[in-house]
mmCIF file of C-alpha atoms in Angstrom:
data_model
loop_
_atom_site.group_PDB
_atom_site.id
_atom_site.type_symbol
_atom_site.label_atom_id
_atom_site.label_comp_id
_atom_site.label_asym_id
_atom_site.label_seq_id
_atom_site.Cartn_x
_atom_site.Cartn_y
_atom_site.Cartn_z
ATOM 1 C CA UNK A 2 0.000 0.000 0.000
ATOM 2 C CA UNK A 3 3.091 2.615 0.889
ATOM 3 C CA UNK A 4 4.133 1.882 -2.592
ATOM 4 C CA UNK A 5 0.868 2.512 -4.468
ATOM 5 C CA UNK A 6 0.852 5.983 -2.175
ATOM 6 C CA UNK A 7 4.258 6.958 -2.903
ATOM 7 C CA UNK A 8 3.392 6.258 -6.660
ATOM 8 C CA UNK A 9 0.614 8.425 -6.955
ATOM 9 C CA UNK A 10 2.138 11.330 -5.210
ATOM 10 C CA UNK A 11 5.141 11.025 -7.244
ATOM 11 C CA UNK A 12 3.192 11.137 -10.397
ATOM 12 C CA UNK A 13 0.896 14.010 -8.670
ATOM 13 C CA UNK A 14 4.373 16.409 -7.949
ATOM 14 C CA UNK A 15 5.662 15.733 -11.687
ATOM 15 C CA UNK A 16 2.215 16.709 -13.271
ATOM 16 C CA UNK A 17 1.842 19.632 -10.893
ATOM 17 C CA UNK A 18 5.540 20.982 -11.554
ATOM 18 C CA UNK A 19 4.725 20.306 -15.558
ATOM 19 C CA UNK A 20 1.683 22.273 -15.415
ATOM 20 C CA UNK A 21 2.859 25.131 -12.828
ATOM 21 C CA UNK A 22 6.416 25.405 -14.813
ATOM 22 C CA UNK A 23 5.554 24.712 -18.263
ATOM 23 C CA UNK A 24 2.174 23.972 -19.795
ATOM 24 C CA UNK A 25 0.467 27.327 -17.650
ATOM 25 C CA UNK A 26 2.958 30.210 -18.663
ATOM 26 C CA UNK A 27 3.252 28.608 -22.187
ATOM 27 C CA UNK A 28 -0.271 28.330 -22.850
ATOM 28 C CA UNK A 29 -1.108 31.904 -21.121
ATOM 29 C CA UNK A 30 0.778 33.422 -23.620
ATOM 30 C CA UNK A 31 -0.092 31.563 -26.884
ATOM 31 C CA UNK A 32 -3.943 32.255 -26.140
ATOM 32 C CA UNK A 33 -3.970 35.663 -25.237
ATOM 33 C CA UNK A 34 -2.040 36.382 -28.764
ATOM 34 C CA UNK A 35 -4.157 34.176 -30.743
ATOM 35 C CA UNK A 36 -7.550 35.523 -29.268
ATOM 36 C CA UNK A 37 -6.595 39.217 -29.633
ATOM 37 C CA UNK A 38 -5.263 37.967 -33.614
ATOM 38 C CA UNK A 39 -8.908 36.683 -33.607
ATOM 39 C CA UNK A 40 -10.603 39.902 -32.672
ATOM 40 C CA UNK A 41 -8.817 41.958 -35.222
ATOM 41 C CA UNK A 42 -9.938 39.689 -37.803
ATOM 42 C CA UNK A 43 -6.150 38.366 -38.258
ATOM 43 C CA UNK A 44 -6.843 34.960 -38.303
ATOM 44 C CA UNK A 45 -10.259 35.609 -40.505
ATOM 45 C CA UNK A 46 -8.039 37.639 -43.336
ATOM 46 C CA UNK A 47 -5.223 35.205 -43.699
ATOM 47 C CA UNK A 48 -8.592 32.097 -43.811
ATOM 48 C CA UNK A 49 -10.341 34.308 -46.555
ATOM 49 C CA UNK A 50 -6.757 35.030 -48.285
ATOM 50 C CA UNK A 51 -5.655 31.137 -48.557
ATOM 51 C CA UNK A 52 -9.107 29.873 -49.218
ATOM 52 C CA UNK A 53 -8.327 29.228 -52.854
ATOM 53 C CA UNK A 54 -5.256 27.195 -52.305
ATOM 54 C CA UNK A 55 -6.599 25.157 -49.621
ATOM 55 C CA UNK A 56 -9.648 24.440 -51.752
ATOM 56 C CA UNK A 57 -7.340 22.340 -54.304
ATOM 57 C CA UNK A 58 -6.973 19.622 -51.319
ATOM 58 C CA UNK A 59 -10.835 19.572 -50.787
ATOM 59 C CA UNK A 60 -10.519 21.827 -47.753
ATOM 60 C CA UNK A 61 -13.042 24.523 -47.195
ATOM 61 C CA UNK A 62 -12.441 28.171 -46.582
ATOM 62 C CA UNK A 63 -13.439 27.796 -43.009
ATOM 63 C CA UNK A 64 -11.172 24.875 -42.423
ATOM 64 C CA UNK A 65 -8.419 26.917 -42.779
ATOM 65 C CA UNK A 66 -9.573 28.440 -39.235
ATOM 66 C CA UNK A 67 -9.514 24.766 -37.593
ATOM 67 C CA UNK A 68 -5.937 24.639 -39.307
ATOM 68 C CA UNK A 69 -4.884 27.443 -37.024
ATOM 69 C CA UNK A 70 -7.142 26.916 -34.183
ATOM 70 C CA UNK A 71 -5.182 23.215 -33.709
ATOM 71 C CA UNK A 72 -1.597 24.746 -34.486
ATOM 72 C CA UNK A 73 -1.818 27.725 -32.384
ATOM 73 C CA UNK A 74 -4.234 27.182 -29.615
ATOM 74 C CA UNK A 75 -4.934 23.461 -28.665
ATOM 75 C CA UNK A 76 -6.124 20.610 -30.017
ATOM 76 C CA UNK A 77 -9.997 20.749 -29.041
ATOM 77 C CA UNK A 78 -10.118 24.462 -30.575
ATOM 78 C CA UNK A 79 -11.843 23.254 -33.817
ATOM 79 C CA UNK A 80 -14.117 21.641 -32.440
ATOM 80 C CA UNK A 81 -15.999 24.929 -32.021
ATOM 81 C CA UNK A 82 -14.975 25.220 -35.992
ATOM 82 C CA UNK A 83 -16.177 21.956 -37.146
ATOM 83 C CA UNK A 84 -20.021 22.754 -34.852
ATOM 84 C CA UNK A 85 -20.185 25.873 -37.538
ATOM 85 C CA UNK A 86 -19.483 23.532 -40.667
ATOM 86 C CA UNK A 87 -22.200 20.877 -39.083
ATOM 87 C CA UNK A 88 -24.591 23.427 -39.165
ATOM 88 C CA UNK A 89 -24.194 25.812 -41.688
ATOM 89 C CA UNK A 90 -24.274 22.764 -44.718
ATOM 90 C CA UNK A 91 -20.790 22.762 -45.881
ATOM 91 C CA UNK A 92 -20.802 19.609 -47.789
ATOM 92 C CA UNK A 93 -19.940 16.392 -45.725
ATOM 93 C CA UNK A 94 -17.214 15.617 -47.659
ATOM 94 C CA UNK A 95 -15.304 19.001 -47.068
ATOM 95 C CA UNK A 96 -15.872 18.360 -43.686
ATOM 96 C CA UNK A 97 -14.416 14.977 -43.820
ATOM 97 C CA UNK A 98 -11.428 16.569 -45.349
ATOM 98 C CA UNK A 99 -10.915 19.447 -42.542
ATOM 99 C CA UNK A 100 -11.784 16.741 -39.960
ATOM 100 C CA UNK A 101 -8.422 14.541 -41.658
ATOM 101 C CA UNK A 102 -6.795 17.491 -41.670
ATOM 102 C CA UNK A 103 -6.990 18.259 -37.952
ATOM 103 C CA UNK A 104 -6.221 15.079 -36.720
ATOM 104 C CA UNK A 105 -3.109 14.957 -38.752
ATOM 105 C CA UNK A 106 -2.032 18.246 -37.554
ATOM 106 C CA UNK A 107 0.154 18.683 -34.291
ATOM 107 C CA UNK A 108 -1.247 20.295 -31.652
ATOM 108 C CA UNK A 109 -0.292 23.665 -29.828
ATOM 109 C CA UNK A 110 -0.700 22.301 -26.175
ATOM 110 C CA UNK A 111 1.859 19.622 -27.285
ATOM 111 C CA UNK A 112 4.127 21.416 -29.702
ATOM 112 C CA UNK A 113 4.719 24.781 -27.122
ATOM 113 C CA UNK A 114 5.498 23.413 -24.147
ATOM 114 C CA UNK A 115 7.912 20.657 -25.696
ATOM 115 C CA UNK A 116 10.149 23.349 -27.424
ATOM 116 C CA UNK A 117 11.585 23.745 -24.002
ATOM 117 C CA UNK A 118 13.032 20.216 -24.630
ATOM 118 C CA UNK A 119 14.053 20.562 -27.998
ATOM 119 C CA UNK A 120 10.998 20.130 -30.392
ATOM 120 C CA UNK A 121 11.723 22.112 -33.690
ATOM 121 C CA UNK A 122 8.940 24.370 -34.147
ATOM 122 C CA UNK A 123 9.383 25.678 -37.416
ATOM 123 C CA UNK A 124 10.230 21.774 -38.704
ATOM 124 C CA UNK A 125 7.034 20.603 -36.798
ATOM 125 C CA UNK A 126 4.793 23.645 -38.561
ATOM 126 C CA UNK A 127 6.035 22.679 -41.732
ATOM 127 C CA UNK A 128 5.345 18.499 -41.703
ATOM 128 C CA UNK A 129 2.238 19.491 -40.172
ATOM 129 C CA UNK A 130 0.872 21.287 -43.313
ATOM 130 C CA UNK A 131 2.206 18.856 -45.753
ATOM 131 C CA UNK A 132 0.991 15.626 -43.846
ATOM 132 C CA UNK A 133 -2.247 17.422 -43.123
ATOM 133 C CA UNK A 134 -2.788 18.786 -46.742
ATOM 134 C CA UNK A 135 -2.157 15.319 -48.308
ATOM 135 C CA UNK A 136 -4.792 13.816 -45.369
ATOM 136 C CA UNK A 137 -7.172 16.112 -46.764
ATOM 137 C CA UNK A 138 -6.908 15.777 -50.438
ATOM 138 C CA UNK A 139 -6.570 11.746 -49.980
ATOM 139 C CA UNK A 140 -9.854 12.448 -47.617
ATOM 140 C CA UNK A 141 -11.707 14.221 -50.471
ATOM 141 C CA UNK A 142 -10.421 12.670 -53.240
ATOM 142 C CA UNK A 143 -10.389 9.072 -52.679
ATOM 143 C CA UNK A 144 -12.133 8.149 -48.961
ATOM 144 C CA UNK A 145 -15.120 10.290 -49.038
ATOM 145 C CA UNK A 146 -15.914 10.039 -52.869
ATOM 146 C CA UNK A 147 -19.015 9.051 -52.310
ATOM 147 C CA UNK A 148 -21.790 11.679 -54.225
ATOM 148 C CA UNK A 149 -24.205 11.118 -51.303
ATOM 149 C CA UNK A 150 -21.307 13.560 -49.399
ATOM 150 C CA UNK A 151 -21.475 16.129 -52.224
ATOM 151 C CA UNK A 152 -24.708 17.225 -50.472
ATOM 152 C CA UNK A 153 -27.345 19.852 -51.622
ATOM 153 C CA UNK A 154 -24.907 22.889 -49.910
ATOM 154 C CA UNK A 155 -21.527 21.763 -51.438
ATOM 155 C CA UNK A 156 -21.986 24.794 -53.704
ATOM 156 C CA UNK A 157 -22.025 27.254 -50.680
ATOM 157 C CA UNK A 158 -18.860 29.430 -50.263
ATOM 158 C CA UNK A 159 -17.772 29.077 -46.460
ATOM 159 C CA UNK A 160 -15.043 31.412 -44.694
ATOM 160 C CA UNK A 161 -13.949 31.767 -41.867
ATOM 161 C CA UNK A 162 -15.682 33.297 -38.983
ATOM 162 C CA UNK A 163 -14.739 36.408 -37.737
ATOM 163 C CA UNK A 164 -15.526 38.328 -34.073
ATOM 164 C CA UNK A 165 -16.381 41.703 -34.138
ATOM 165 C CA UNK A 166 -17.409 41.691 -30.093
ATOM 166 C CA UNK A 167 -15.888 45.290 -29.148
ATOM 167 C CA UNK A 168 -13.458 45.046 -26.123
ATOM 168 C CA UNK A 169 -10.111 46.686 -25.486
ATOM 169 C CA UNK A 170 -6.370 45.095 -25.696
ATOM 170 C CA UNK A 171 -6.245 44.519 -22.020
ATOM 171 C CA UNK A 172 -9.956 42.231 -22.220
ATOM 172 C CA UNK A 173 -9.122 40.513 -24.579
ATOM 173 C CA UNK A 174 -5.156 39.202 -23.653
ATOM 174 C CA UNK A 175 -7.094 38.721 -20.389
ATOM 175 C CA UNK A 176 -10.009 36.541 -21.730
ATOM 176 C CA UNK A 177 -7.577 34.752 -23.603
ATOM 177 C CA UNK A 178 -5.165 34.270 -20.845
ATOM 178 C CA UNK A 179 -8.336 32.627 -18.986
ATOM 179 C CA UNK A 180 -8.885 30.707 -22.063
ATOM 180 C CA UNK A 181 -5.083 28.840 -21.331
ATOM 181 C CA UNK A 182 -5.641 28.663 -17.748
ATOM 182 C CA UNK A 183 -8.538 26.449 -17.901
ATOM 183 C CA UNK A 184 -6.934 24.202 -20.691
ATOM 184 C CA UNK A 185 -4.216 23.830 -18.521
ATOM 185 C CA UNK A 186 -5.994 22.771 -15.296
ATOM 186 C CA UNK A 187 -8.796 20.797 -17.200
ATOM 187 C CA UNK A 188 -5.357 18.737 -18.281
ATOM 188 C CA UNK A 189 -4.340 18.036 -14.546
ATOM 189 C CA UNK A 190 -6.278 15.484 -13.696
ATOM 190 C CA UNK A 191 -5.766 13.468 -17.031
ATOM 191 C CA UNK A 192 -1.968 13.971 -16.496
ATOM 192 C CA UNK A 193 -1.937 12.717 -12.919
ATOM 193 C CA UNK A 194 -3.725 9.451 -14.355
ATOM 194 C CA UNK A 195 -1.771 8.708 -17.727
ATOM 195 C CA UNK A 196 1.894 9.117 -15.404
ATOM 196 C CA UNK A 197 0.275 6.922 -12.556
ATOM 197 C CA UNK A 198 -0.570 4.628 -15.524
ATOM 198 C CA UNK A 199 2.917 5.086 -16.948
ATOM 199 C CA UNK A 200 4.863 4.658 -13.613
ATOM 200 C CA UNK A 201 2.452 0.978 -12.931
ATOM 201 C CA UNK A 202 3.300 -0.311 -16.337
ATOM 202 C CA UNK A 203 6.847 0.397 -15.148
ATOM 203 C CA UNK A 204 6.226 -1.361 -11.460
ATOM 204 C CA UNK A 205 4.865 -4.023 -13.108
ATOM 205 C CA UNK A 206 7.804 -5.316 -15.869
ATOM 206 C CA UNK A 207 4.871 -4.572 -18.796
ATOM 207 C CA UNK A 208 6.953 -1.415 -20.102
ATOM 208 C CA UNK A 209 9.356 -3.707 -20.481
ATOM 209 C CA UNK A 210 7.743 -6.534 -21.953
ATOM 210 C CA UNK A 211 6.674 -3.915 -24.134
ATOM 211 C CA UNK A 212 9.735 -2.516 -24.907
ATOM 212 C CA UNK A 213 11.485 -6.261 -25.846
ATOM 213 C CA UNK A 214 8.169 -6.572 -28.350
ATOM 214 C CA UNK A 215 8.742 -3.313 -29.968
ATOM 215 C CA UNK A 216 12.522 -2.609 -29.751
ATOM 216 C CA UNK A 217 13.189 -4.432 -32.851
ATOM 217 C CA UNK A 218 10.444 -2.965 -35.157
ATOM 218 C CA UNK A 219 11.632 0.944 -34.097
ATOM 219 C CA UNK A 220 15.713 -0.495 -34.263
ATOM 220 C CA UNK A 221 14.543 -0.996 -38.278
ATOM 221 C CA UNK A 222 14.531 3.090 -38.470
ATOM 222 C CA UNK A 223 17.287 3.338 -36.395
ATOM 223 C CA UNK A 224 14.959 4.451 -33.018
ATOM 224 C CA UNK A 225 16.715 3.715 -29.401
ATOM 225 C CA UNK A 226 14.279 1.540 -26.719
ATOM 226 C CA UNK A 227 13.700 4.811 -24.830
ATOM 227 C CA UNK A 228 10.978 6.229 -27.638
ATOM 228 C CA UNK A 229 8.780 2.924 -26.680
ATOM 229 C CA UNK A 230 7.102 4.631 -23.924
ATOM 230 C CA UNK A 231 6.051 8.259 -25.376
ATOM 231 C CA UNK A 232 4.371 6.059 -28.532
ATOM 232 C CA UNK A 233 2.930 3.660 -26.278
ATOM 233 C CA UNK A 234 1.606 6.521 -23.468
ATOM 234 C CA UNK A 235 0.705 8.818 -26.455
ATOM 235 C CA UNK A 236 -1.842 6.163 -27.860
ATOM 236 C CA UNK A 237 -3.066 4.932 -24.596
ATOM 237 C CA UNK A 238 -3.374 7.857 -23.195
ATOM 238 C CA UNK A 239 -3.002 10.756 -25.432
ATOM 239 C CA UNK A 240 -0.925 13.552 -25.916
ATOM 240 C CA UNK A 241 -0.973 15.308 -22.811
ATOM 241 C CA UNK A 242 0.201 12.219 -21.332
ATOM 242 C CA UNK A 243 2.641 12.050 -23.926
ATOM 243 C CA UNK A 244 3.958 14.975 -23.224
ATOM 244 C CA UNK A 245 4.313 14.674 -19.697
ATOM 245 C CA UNK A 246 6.043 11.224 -19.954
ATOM 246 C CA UNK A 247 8.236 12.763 -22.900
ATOM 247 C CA UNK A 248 9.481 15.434 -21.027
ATOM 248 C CA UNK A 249 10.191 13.676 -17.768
ATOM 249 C CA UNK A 250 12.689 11.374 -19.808
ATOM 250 C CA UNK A 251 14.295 14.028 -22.095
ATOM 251 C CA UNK A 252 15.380 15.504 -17.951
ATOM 252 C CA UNK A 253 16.166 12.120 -16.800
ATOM 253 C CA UNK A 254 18.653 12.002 -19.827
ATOM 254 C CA UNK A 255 17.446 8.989 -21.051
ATOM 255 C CA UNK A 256 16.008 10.333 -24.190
ATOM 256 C CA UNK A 257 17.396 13.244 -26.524
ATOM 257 C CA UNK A 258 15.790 15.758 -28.407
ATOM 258 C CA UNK A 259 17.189 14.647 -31.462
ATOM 259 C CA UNK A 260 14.873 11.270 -30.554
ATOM 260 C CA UNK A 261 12.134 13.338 -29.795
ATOM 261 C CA UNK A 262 12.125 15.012 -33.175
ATOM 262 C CA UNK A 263 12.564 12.050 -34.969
ATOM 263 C CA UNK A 264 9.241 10.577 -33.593
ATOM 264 C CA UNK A 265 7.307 13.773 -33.513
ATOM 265 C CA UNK A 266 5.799 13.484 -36.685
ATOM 266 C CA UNK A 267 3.949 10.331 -35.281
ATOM 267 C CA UNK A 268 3.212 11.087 -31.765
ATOM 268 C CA UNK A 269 2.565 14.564 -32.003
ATOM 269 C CA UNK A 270 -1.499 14.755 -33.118
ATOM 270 C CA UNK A 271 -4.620 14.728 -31.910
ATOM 271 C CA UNK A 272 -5.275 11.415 -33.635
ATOM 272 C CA UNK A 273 -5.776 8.869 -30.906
ATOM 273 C CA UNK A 274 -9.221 7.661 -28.978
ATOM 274 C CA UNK A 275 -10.127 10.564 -26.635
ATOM 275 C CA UNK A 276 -8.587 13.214 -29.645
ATOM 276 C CA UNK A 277 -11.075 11.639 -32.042
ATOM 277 C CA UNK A 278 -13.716 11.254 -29.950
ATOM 278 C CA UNK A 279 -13.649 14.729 -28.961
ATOM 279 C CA UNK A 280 -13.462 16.205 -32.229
ATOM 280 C CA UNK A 281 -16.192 13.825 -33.363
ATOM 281 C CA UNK A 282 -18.832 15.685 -30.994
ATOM 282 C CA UNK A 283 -18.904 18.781 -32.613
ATOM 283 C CA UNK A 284 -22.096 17.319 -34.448
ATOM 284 C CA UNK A 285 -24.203 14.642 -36.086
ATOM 285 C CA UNK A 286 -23.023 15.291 -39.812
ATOM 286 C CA UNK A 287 -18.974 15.326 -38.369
ATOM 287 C CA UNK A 288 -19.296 12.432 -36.652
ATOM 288 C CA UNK A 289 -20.841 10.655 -40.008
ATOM 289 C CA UNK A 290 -17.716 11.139 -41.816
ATOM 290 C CA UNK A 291 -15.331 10.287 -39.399
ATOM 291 C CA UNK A 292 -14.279 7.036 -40.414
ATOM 292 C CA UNK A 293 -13.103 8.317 -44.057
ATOM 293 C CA UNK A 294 -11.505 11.354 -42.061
ATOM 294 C CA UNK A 295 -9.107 8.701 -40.220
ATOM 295 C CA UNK A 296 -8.502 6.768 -42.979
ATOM 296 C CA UNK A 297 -7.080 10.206 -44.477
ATOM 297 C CA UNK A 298 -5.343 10.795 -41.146
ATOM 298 C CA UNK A 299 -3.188 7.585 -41.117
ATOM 299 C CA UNK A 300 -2.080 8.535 -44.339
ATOM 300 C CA UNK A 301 -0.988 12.019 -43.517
ATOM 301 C CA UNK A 302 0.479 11.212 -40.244
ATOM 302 C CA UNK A 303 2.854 8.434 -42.249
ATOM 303 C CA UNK A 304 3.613 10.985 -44.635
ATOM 304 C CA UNK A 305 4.700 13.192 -41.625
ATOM 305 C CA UNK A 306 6.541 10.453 -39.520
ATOM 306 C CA UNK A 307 8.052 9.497 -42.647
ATOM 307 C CA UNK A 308 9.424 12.890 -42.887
ATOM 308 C CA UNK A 309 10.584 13.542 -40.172
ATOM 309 C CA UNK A 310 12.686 10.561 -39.842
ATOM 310 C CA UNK A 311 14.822 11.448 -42.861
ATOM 311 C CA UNK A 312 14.805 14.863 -41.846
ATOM 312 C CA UNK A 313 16.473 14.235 -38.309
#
């Protein structure tokens, strides 16, 4: 019983310093930019402006919003995005393809905080556009084919949303600000329970029963045993776990950043069973399409792990 205690109140005091240390000033910052961006009609103009590119990959003009919701806020940011495209009749099959392209994407509550480690931002960004692109035109163009998606709206021009609620700088850093805060803590608990997870697979010998099963398939693209555990945590237990797990071996020194980027661009995205449930309740006519949306997912996110592998 002392052991189980001092487990959980070691996992506890690592989640707690995470989010105190790194996830809350991190986040803070990020959403207080992007929501006073979002006022101004920033992210709106730029939406409107690369409408007609995106639309070659089967993406409509409001997807490019979700696109920068997921890479500069968090990961259940489009959500709010996708409700508007349930509702408003874009066609089921551009939603499909924004859907692919969001779960392909990586995700600002990941990709922030882990730049403290060694993540490559501008490398991430980058793999997260083309992967995400090629989920969306593979979405469109060959998983959601079906003319029953081409419904009677698919005709309707869609951009992006913009706010014109009147407030001053200081309201809106602040609401945003607020916005991060209550990511962050909503994460705590979830954290606490993915590294007491982590830490009994550990106790236990199944990490490393794990780790003899897997070792060999990741030593084929030259990948040390220590990356076993952020791809196993990430799709057990999602990417905040990830994180947390990821970050708490980069200290340890058993894991380098050079590791972590070279695994990013298949742990990093909100494509595992909470992420796509989530993102699958933003409405009835979403959650329809979903299954061609992950089909066009697994194909990005191999097109991104892929890349990232001969990049680093």
């Amino acid at each position: 019983m002392e052991q189980i205690i001092t487990l959980i109140l070691d996992s506890g005091r690592t989640a707690v310093d995470m989010v105190l240390y790194v996830l809350l000033p991190v986040m803070v910052v990020m959403l207080a930019l992007m929501k006073l961006l979002e006022s101004k009609g920033v992210l709106g103009w730029i939406s409107n402006r690369l409408s007609p590119l995106v639309k070659l990959f089967g993406v409509p003009g409001v997807g490019i919003f979700a696109m920068l919701q997921i890479l500069f806020v968090s990961f259940n940011a489009p959500v709010a995005t996708l409700a508007i495209m349930d509702r408003d009749g874009t066609a089921r099959r551009a939603i499909a393809a924004t859907l692919a392209v969001v779960l392909t994407m990586s995700q600002a509550n990941v990709v922030f905080p882990m730049a403290v480690v060694g993540l490559d931002v501008p490398v991430i960004m980058i793999t997260s556009l083309v992967g995400g692109l090629i989920a969306a035109a593979a979405t469109y163009y060959l998983f959601a084919r079906d003319p029953a998606l081409d419904d009677d709206y698919s005709h309707v021009e869609h951009l992006a949303p913009e706010l014109h609620e009147q407030k001053n700088v200081i309201q809106i850093l602040s609401d945003g600000g607020q916005e991060g805060v209550k990511i962050v803590i909503a994460s705590i608990p979830l954290l606490i329970l993915a590294l007491c997870f982590v830490n009994v697979l550990k106790v236990t010998g199944s990490m490393e029963l794990l780790t003899t099963l897997l070792a060999p398939v990741l030593a084929l693209v030259d990948l040390p045993e220590s990356t076993v555990l952020p791809i196993v945590t990430k799709f057990i237990a999602g990417g905040t776990a990830m994180m947390g797990v990821t970050i708490d071996l980069i200290n340890q020194g058993v894991m380098t950043a050079t590791d972590l980027n070279r695994i990013a661009g298949f742990i990093i995205h909100p494509f595992d069973v909470a992420g796509v449930a989530i993102l699958m309740a933003a409405g009835k006519r979403v959650s329809s399409i979903a299954r061609a949306a992950v089909f066009g997912a697994i194909v990005g996110i191999l097109v991104r792990g892929v890349l990232h592998l001969l990049i680093f």
